[in-house]
Amino acid sequence: MGALFLETESKAKISDFGDFTPTSETRSLIPSVDYNKPIDELPMLLVQVTNFSCGGISLGLGISHVLVDGRCAAHFVSEWARIARDEEPENLPFLDRTVLKLEEYDLTPPRFDHVEFGKPPMLIGQTNNLEEQQKETTVVMLKLSKEHIQKLKKEANEFPSVYTSSKPFTRYEAVTAHMWRCSSKARLHEIEQLTSVRVGVDFHSRMVPPLPKHYFGNAVLPMRATTTSGELLSKPLGYGCNKIREAIEKVTDEYIRSSLAYLKREKDLSKFRFSHVVGSTQGAFLGNPNMVITSWIGLPLCGVDFGWGKEIYMGPGAMPFDGRSFIFPSRDEDGSFDVPFRLQVEHMDAFKKFFYENIMISSL
């Protein structure tokens, strides 16, 4: 249905939103979608400009992930801002989707198992996720200073000879593995409990040849790192990092083409979708004992000027389900991260205690 553009007036002030933790209040700044409608009746782009009583403005944006990934969304917003400033577009999008078209030899049966498209682990003793889906959740905005991040990265790389990767673990891998461990501990998992963390892998540059620089589409593959809670908690931080790295490094040109062939053979792709609506039971449940942690660390999402000057904040407006999180640079531009995270209420206090415990002690 194309684009939906709304402009609203609000009696609220920007200061009412505090640190912009993604709650129902921030979610109201983005147009909502009725996912019960057929997909061809849903807008591909949702925009809401909200004018606050203090004179401030917010731009709430929703883009179909079927259409684009984070890199392309950032590209779209940056070019839109240039046009709003009465400037010419700088980098036109590459719109030819046939560069991802599978050749005949690619349409043979997939060459890999593709566990990332299978059902994620469930809690031991349960046959479905309905009970977990119905539990109350809450959102916290975690703050990691540059020193905290450096400490986690150093800890993750303390035993390089033990792991399969030859390159040092990244900030994202270290923070994600730390969150994974703290969640399993806070959730009181049994040692035999299988647990996974899902990460999105940008494959623009992983294909042969690479996709064009400004390819406009969804070129992200969801990968899953899985282990037992016992292994995750009894071994060093680098163990979790290595599991994440192994999942990421599986994404080669051959693996991508096999993934596309796998999806091409599926008659119903709806089972691979997950809802962005808090409390929804549509699609797969990716919460307890699992997590989904997305990196926005390298995306050029900050400093976008529509003619009003640089924004004071950019971040996700919604955190839809248990175990969901994003990691992105804070607005202070001092090397720190903002990490909004949704978790079941009964586990949140324990998670925050474990999350800050070690890094705070070591930073004193």
Tab-separated table of C-alpha atoms in Angstrom:
chain	number	residue	atom	x	y	z
A	1	MET	CA	0.000	0.000	0.000
A	2	GLY	CA	2.985	2.317	-0.319
A	3	ALA	CA	3.613	4.963	2.350
A	4	LEU	CA	1.477	6.229	5.218
A	5	PHE	CA	2.369	9.716	6.497
A	6	LEU	CA	0.737	11.138	9.634
A	7	GLU	CA	1.252	14.454	11.423
A	8	THR	CA	-0.003	14.856	14.997
A	9	GLU	CA	-0.046	17.397	17.811
A	10	SER	CA	0.794	16.323	21.371
A	11	LYS	CA	0.436	18.070	24.717
A	12	ALA	CA	3.465	16.131	25.939
A	13	LYS	CA	7.020	17.476	26.100
A	14	ILE	CA	10.128	15.704	24.884
A	15	SER	CA	11.406	15.710	28.476
A	16	ASP	CA	8.443	13.470	29.412
A	17	PHE	CA	10.157	10.583	27.630
A	18	GLY	CA	13.216	10.589	29.899
A	19	ASP	CA	15.983	8.432	28.434
A	20	PHE	CA	13.658	7.236	25.641
A	21	THR	CA	13.369	3.673	26.946
A	22	PRO	CA	11.158	1.973	24.329
A	23	THR	CA	7.819	1.654	26.145
A	24	SER	CA	4.191	2.004	25.100
A	25	GLU	CA	4.690	5.792	25.283
A	26	THR	CA	7.466	5.840	22.703
A	27	ARG	CA	5.631	3.241	20.634
A	28	SER	CA	2.748	5.713	20.303
A	29	LEU	CA	5.078	7.969	18.294
A	30	ILE	CA	5.059	5.431	15.439
A	31	PRO	CA	1.946	4.482	13.418
A	32	SER	CA	0.592	1.049	14.285
A	33	VAL	CA	-0.137	-1.773	11.869
A	34	ASP	CA	-3.052	-4.198	11.806
A	35	TYR	CA	-1.204	-7.439	11.107
A	36	ASN	CA	-4.502	-9.296	10.673
A	37	LYS	CA	-4.812	-7.713	7.247
A	38	PRO	CA	-3.316	-9.429	4.178
A	39	ILE	CA	0.289	-8.403	3.601
A	40	ASP	CA	-0.571	-6.662	0.318
A	41	GLU	CA	-2.809	-4.266	2.281
A	42	LEU	CA	-0.065	-3.229	4.706
A	43	PRO	CA	1.985	-0.071	4.062
A	44	MET	CA	5.651	-0.601	3.234
A	45	LEU	CA	6.547	2.654	4.996
A	46	LEU	CA	5.003	4.275	8.081
A	47	VAL	CA	5.896	7.821	9.129
A	48	GLN	CA	4.569	9.927	11.994
A	49	VAL	CA	5.689	13.466	12.738
A	50	THR	CA	4.701	14.471	16.272
A	51	ASN	CA	4.816	18.141	17.297
A	52	PHE	CA	5.237	18.516	21.065
A	53	SER	CA	4.029	21.387	23.238
A	54	CYS	CA	7.643	22.331	24.011
A	55	GLY	CA	8.379	22.986	20.338
A	56	GLY	CA	10.241	19.738	19.819
A	57	ILE	CA	9.558	17.271	17.023
A	58	SER	CA	9.819	13.506	16.753
A	59	LEU	CA	9.957	11.442	13.589
A	60	GLY	CA	8.574	7.937	14.111
A	61	LEU	CA	9.507	5.550	11.324
A	62	GLY	CA	8.516	2.006	10.461
A	63	ILE	CA	9.726	0.187	7.343
A	64	SER	CA	8.780	-3.292	6.197
A	65	HIS	CA	11.692	-5.604	6.977
A	66	VAL	CA	10.569	-7.716	4.043
A	67	LEU	CA	11.557	-4.734	1.916
A	68	VAL	CA	14.794	-3.476	3.489
A	69	ASP	CA	17.352	-4.140	6.207
A	70	GLY	CA	18.895	-1.698	8.689
A	71	ARG	CA	21.642	-0.547	6.344
A	72	CYS	CA	19.115	0.315	3.631
A	73	ALA	CA	16.771	2.001	6.102
A	74	ALA	CA	19.662	4.251	7.177
A	75	HIS	CA	20.471	4.969	3.513
A	76	PHE	CA	16.826	5.895	2.826
A	77	VAL	CA	16.603	8.238	5.822
A	78	SER	CA	19.896	9.999	5.001
A	79	GLU	CA	18.854	10.646	1.384
A	80	TRP	CA	15.357	11.723	2.470
A	81	ALA	CA	16.973	14.243	4.846
A	82	ARG	CA	19.137	15.619	2.017
A	83	ILE	CA	16.026	16.145	-0.127
A	84	ALA	CA	14.267	17.811	2.849
A	85	ARG	CA	17.205	20.258	3.028
A	86	ASP	CA	16.651	21.004	-0.685
A	87	GLU	CA	19.800	19.161	-1.714
A	88	GLU	CA	20.303	16.578	-4.432
A	89	PRO	CA	20.462	12.901	-3.420
A	90	GLU	CA	24.062	11.817	-2.916
A	91	ASN	CA	23.861	8.040	-3.394
A	92	LEU	CA	20.964	6.709	-5.429
A	93	PRO	CA	19.724	3.251	-4.401
A	94	PHE	CA	20.535	0.199	-6.505
A	95	LEU	CA	17.067	-1.240	-7.110
A	96	ASP	CA	17.750	-4.241	-9.347
A	97	ARG	CA	16.741	-7.208	-7.177
A	98	THR	CA	17.782	-9.720	-9.839
A	99	VAL	CA	21.325	-9.649	-8.440
A	100	LEU	CA	19.949	-11.997	-5.764
A	101	LYS	CA	18.102	-14.172	-8.242
A	102	LEU	CA	19.096	-17.805	-7.913
A	103	GLU	CA	20.611	-19.551	-10.892
A	104	GLU	CA	19.353	-22.981	-11.890
A	105	TYR	CA	22.219	-24.752	-10.124
A	106	ASP	CA	21.346	-22.856	-6.924
A	107	LEU	CA	17.827	-24.306	-6.893
A	108	THR	CA	19.015	-27.802	-6.065
A	109	PRO	CA	18.171	-28.996	-2.520
A	110	PRO	CA	19.864	-26.805	0.132
A	111	ARG	CA	23.409	-27.888	0.933
A	112	PHE	CA	23.147	-27.039	4.657
A	113	ASP	CA	20.758	-27.903	7.486
A	114	HIS	CA	19.785	-24.255	8.187
A	115	VAL	CA	18.874	-24.723	11.823
A	116	GLU	CA	18.252	-20.962	11.969
A	117	PHE	CA	14.919	-21.592	10.229
A	118	GLY	CA	13.914	-24.358	12.626
A	119	LYS	CA	12.108	-23.963	15.939
A	120	PRO	CA	14.249	-22.421	18.697
A	121	PRO	CA	14.776	-24.326	21.969
A	122	MET	CA	11.929	-24.515	24.484
A	123	LEU	CA	12.134	-24.727	28.254
A	124	ILE	CA	12.688	-28.255	29.539
A	125	GLY	CA	9.376	-29.916	30.320
A	126	GLN	CA	7.274	-27.641	28.121
A	127	THR	CA	5.585	-28.681	24.872
A	128	ASN	CA	4.717	-25.147	23.730
A	129	ASN	CA	5.559	-21.507	24.508
A	130	LEU	CA	2.090	-20.244	25.437
A	131	GLU	CA	2.834	-19.968	29.160
A	132	GLU	CA	6.045	-18.025	28.537
A	133	GLN	CA	4.377	-15.739	25.983
A	134	GLN	CA	1.697	-14.733	28.476
A	135	LYS	CA	4.092	-13.696	31.253
A	136	GLU	CA	4.416	-10.007	32.056
A	137	THR	CA	7.514	-8.290	30.660
A	138	THR	CA	9.262	-4.998	31.242
A	139	VAL	CA	11.889	-2.895	29.461
A	140	VAL	CA	15.096	-1.393	30.828
A	141	MET	CA	17.603	0.939	29.157
A	142	LEU	CA	21.010	-0.497	30.021
A	143	LYS	CA	23.982	1.857	29.896
A	144	LEU	CA	27.498	0.668	29.128
A	145	SER	CA	30.382	3.117	29.363
A	146	LYS	CA	33.413	2.878	27.098
A	147	GLU	CA	35.335	1.432	30.064
A	148	HIS	CA	32.662	-1.245	30.657
A	149	ILE	CA	32.777	-2.258	27.010
A	150	GLN	CA	36.584	-2.401	26.964
A	151	LYS	CA	36.542	-4.536	30.099
A	152	LEU	CA	34.095	-7.026	28.565
A	153	LYS	CA	36.066	-7.163	25.323
A	154	LYS	CA	39.305	-7.767	27.223
A	155	GLU	CA	37.696	-10.538	29.269
A	156	ALA	CA	36.269	-12.140	26.122
A	157	ASN	CA	39.726	-12.323	24.521
A	158	GLU	CA	41.643	-13.656	27.533
A	159	PHE	CA	41.981	-17.224	26.198
A	160	PRO	CA	42.436	-16.861	22.416
A	161	SER	CA	44.047	-20.276	21.880
A	162	VAL	CA	40.976	-22.070	23.252
A	163	TYR	CA	38.602	-20.838	20.541
A	164	THR	CA	38.271	-21.517	16.836
A	165	SER	CA	38.390	-17.906	15.627
A	166	SER	CA	41.754	-16.295	14.957
A	167	LYS	CA	40.452	-12.709	15.140
A	168	PRO	CA	39.740	-10.929	18.456
A	169	PHE	CA	36.102	-10.869	19.484
A	170	THR	CA	34.288	-7.609	18.784
A	171	ARG	CA	32.478	-5.259	21.158
A	172	TYR	CA	29.150	-6.583	19.893
A	173	GLU	CA	30.135	-10.217	20.457
A	174	ALA	CA	31.431	-9.469	23.961
A	175	VAL	CA	28.346	-7.494	25.063
A	176	THR	CA	25.948	-9.997	23.471
A	177	ALA	CA	27.651	-12.995	25.109
A	178	HIS	CA	27.602	-11.167	28.465
A	179	MET	CA	23.858	-10.508	28.122
A	180	TRP	CA	23.267	-14.121	27.076
A	181	ARG	CA	25.021	-15.428	30.179
A	182	CYS	CA	23.286	-12.995	32.527
A	183	SER	CA	19.887	-13.883	31.063
A	184	SER	CA	20.410	-17.616	31.470
A	185	LYS	CA	21.519	-17.081	35.058
A	186	ALA	CA	18.617	-14.751	35.860
A	187	ARG	CA	16.106	-17.100	34.233
A	188	LEU	CA	17.310	-19.916	36.527
A	189	HIS	CA	17.877	-22.336	33.675
A	190	GLU	CA	18.752	-25.941	34.391
A	191	ILE	CA	22.288	-26.840	33.325
A	192	GLU	CA	20.934	-29.078	30.505
A	193	GLN	CA	18.692	-26.294	29.169
A	194	LEU	CA	19.340	-25.479	25.523
A	195	THR	CA	19.431	-21.736	24.919
A	196	SER	CA	20.080	-19.677	21.806
A	197	VAL	CA	20.814	-16.109	20.807
A	198	ARG	CA	19.748	-14.940	17.381
A	199	VAL	CA	21.923	-12.420	15.533
A	200	GLY	CA	21.420	-10.728	12.179
A	201	VAL	CA	24.301	-11.113	9.724
A	202	ASP	CA	24.670	-8.506	6.969
A	203	PHE	CA	25.729	-10.415	3.851
A	204	HIS	CA	26.185	-7.516	1.397
A	205	SER	CA	29.941	-8.104	1.336
A	206	ARG	CA	29.817	-11.863	1.943
A	207	MET	CA	28.476	-12.742	-1.478
A	208	VAL	CA	30.669	-13.446	-4.518
A	209	PRO	CA	30.674	-10.959	-6.106
A	210	PRO	CA	29.539	-8.616	-3.309
A	211	LEU	CA	26.195	-6.883	-3.674
A	212	PRO	CA	26.423	-3.361	-5.154
A	213	LYS	CA	27.361	-0.750	-2.541
A	214	HIS	CA	23.927	0.859	-2.391
A	215	TYR	CA	21.852	-2.263	-3.027
A	216	PHE	CA	18.373	-1.526	-1.654
A	217	GLY	CA	16.788	-4.626	-0.159
A	218	ASN	CA	16.958	-7.035	2.753
A	219	ALA	CA	20.400	-8.620	2.779
A	220	VAL	CA	20.466	-9.850	6.369
A	221	LEU	CA	20.387	-13.490	7.398
A	222	PRO	CA	19.173	-14.410	10.903
A	223	MET	CA	21.662	-16.821	12.461
A	224	ARG	CA	21.405	-18.688	15.728
A	225	ALA	CA	24.089	-19.570	18.272
A	226	THR	CA	23.035	-22.411	20.573
A	227	THR	CA	24.506	-24.139	23.623
A	228	THR	CA	23.402	-25.338	27.052
A	229	SER	CA	23.073	-22.931	29.948
A	230	GLY	CA	25.478	-25.112	31.905
A	231	GLU	CA	28.217	-24.737	29.293
A	232	LEU	CA	27.505	-21.032	28.832
A	233	LEU	CA	27.785	-20.240	32.560
A	234	SER	CA	30.575	-22.620	33.556
A	235	LYS	CA	32.966	-21.512	30.830
A	236	PRO	CA	34.619	-18.086	30.285
A	237	LEU	CA	32.900	-15.220	28.483
A	238	GLY	CA	34.886	-16.062	25.350
A	239	TYR	CA	33.001	-19.363	25.030
A	240	GLY	CA	29.724	-17.527	24.359
A	241	CYS	CA	31.537	-15.114	22.029
A	242	ASN	CA	32.942	-18.062	20.105
A	243	LYS	CA	29.503	-19.603	19.690
A	244	ILE	CA	28.247	-16.305	18.279
A	245	ARG	CA	31.306	-15.972	16.021
A	246	GLU	CA	30.817	-19.517	14.687
A	247	ALA	CA	27.224	-18.670	13.727
A	248	ILE	CA	28.321	-15.471	11.989
A	249	GLU	CA	31.196	-17.095	10.097
A	250	LYS	CA	28.905	-19.777	8.670
A	251	VAL	CA	27.490	-17.066	6.391
A	252	THR	CA	29.480	-17.555	3.193
A	253	ASP	CA	28.382	-17.103	-0.409
A	254	GLU	CA	27.528	-20.808	-0.618
A	255	TYR	CA	25.573	-20.682	2.643
A	256	ILE	CA	23.604	-17.587	1.554
A	257	ARG	CA	22.610	-19.183	-1.745
A	258	SER	CA	21.634	-22.367	0.075
A	259	SER	CA	19.497	-20.284	2.478
A	260	LEU	CA	17.729	-18.581	-0.422
A	261	ALA	CA	17.113	-21.986	-2.043
A	262	TYR	CA	15.735	-23.268	1.274
A	263	LEU	CA	13.269	-20.379	1.502
A	264	LYS	CA	12.373	-20.684	-2.183
A	265	ARG	CA	11.181	-24.255	-1.560
A	266	GLU	CA	8.974	-23.227	1.381
A	267	LYS	CA	5.296	-22.742	0.526
A	268	ASP	CA	4.475	-20.762	3.691
A	269	LEU	CA	7.009	-18.137	4.733
A	270	SER	CA	4.790	-16.687	7.471
A	271	LYS	CA	6.168	-19.177	10.008
A	272	PHE	CA	9.535	-17.427	9.776
A	273	ARG	CA	8.103	-14.046	10.739
A	274	PHE	CA	7.904	-12.788	14.296
A	275	SER	CA	5.606	-10.105	15.567
A	276	HIS	CA	6.744	-6.596	16.462
A	277	VAL	CA	3.610	-6.095	18.547
A	278	VAL	CA	4.040	-6.382	22.321
A	279	GLY	CA	2.028	-9.303	23.655
A	280	SER	CA	1.236	-10.754	20.221
A	281	THR	CA	1.174	-14.546	19.860
A	282	GLN	CA	1.514	-14.415	16.068
A	283	GLY	CA	4.650	-15.933	14.585
A	284	ALA	CA	7.483	-17.713	16.357
A	285	PHE	CA	8.183	-17.012	20.035
A	286	LEU	CA	11.854	-16.126	20.421
A	287	GLY	CA	11.882	-15.420	24.182
A	288	ASN	CA	12.779	-17.578	27.209
A	289	PRO	CA	15.039	-19.574	26.958
A	290	ASN	CA	16.258	-17.580	23.956
A	291	MET	CA	17.233	-14.033	22.959
A	292	VAL	CA	17.383	-11.819	19.869
A	293	ILE	CA	20.080	-9.127	20.009
A	294	THR	CA	20.561	-6.787	17.052
A	295	SER	CA	23.625	-4.631	16.458
A	296	TRP	CA	23.117	-1.068	15.257
A	297	ILE	CA	26.714	-0.233	16.165
A	298	GLY	CA	27.944	0.355	12.621
A	299	LEU	CA	24.811	1.863	11.095
A	300	PRO	CA	24.961	5.585	10.186
A	301	LEU	CA	21.700	6.332	11.966
A	302	CYS	CA	22.823	9.328	14.018
A	303	GLY	CA	23.388	12.916	12.924
A	304	VAL	CA	20.566	13.028	10.378
A	305	ASP	CA	19.546	16.628	9.688
A	306	PHE	CA	16.144	17.281	8.096
A	307	GLY	CA	16.741	21.002	8.386
A	308	TRP	CA	16.011	21.225	12.135
A	309	GLY	CA	19.579	20.381	13.167
A	310	LYS	CA	20.979	17.159	14.569
A	311	GLU	CA	18.602	14.939	16.516
A	312	ILE	CA	18.961	14.607	20.308
A	313	TYR	CA	18.182	10.896	20.210
A	314	MET	CA	17.765	7.994	17.807
A	315	GLY	CA	16.750	4.506	18.855
A	316	PRO	CA	14.138	1.757	18.560
A	317	GLY	CA	10.592	2.817	19.390
A	318	ALA	CA	9.432	-0.670	20.372
A	319	MET	CA	10.849	-3.713	22.121
A	320	PRO	CA	8.194	-6.290	21.306
A	321	PHE	CA	8.997	-9.501	23.176
A	322	ASP	CA	10.889	-11.197	25.984
A	323	GLY	CA	14.622	-11.461	25.303
A	324	ARG	CA	14.682	-8.729	22.636
A	325	SER	CA	17.456	-6.131	22.582
A	326	PHE	CA	19.404	-3.684	20.420
A	327	ILE	CA	22.947	-2.402	20.926
A	328	PHE	CA	23.857	1.040	19.564
A	329	PRO	CA	26.131	4.022	20.334
A	330	SER	CA	24.735	6.479	22.866
A	331	ARG	CA	23.937	10.062	21.931
A	332	ASP	CA	26.935	11.265	23.988
A	333	GLU	CA	29.310	9.969	21.273
A	334	ASP	CA	31.849	8.990	23.935
A	335	GLY	CA	32.207	5.324	23.023
A	336	SER	CA	29.377	4.240	25.319
A	337	PHE	CA	26.404	2.054	24.333
A	338	ASP	CA	22.672	2.227	24.963
A	339	VAL	CA	21.117	-1.225	25.262
A	340	PRO	CA	17.318	-1.352	25.587
A	341	PHE	CA	16.218	-4.813	26.688
A	342	ARG	CA	12.857	-6.496	27.345
A	343	LEU	CA	12.663	-9.370	29.835
A	344	GLN	CA	10.042	-11.090	31.948
A	345	VAL	CA	9.363	-9.044	35.093
A	346	GLU	CA	10.230	-11.922	37.437
A	347	HIS	CA	13.784	-12.085	36.064
A	348	MET	CA	14.664	-8.425	35.439
A	349	ASP	CA	16.067	-7.473	38.878
A	350	ALA	CA	18.359	-10.507	38.908
A	351	PHE	CA	19.459	-9.792	35.338
A	352	LYS	CA	20.438	-6.195	36.121
A	353	LYS	CA	22.364	-7.355	39.205
A	354	PHE	CA	24.338	-9.921	37.189
A	355	PHE	CA	24.787	-7.570	34.226
A	356	TYR	CA	26.559	-4.850	36.213
A	357	GLU	CA	28.089	-6.951	38.989
A	358	ASN	CA	31.402	-7.971	37.455
A	359	ILE	CA	32.030	-4.982	35.198
A	360	MET	CA	31.345	-2.489	38.007
A	361	ILE	CA	33.634	-4.271	40.481
A	362	SER	CA	36.438	-4.443	37.949
A	363	SER	CA	36.003	-0.796	36.985
A	364	LEU	CA	36.464	0.630	40.462
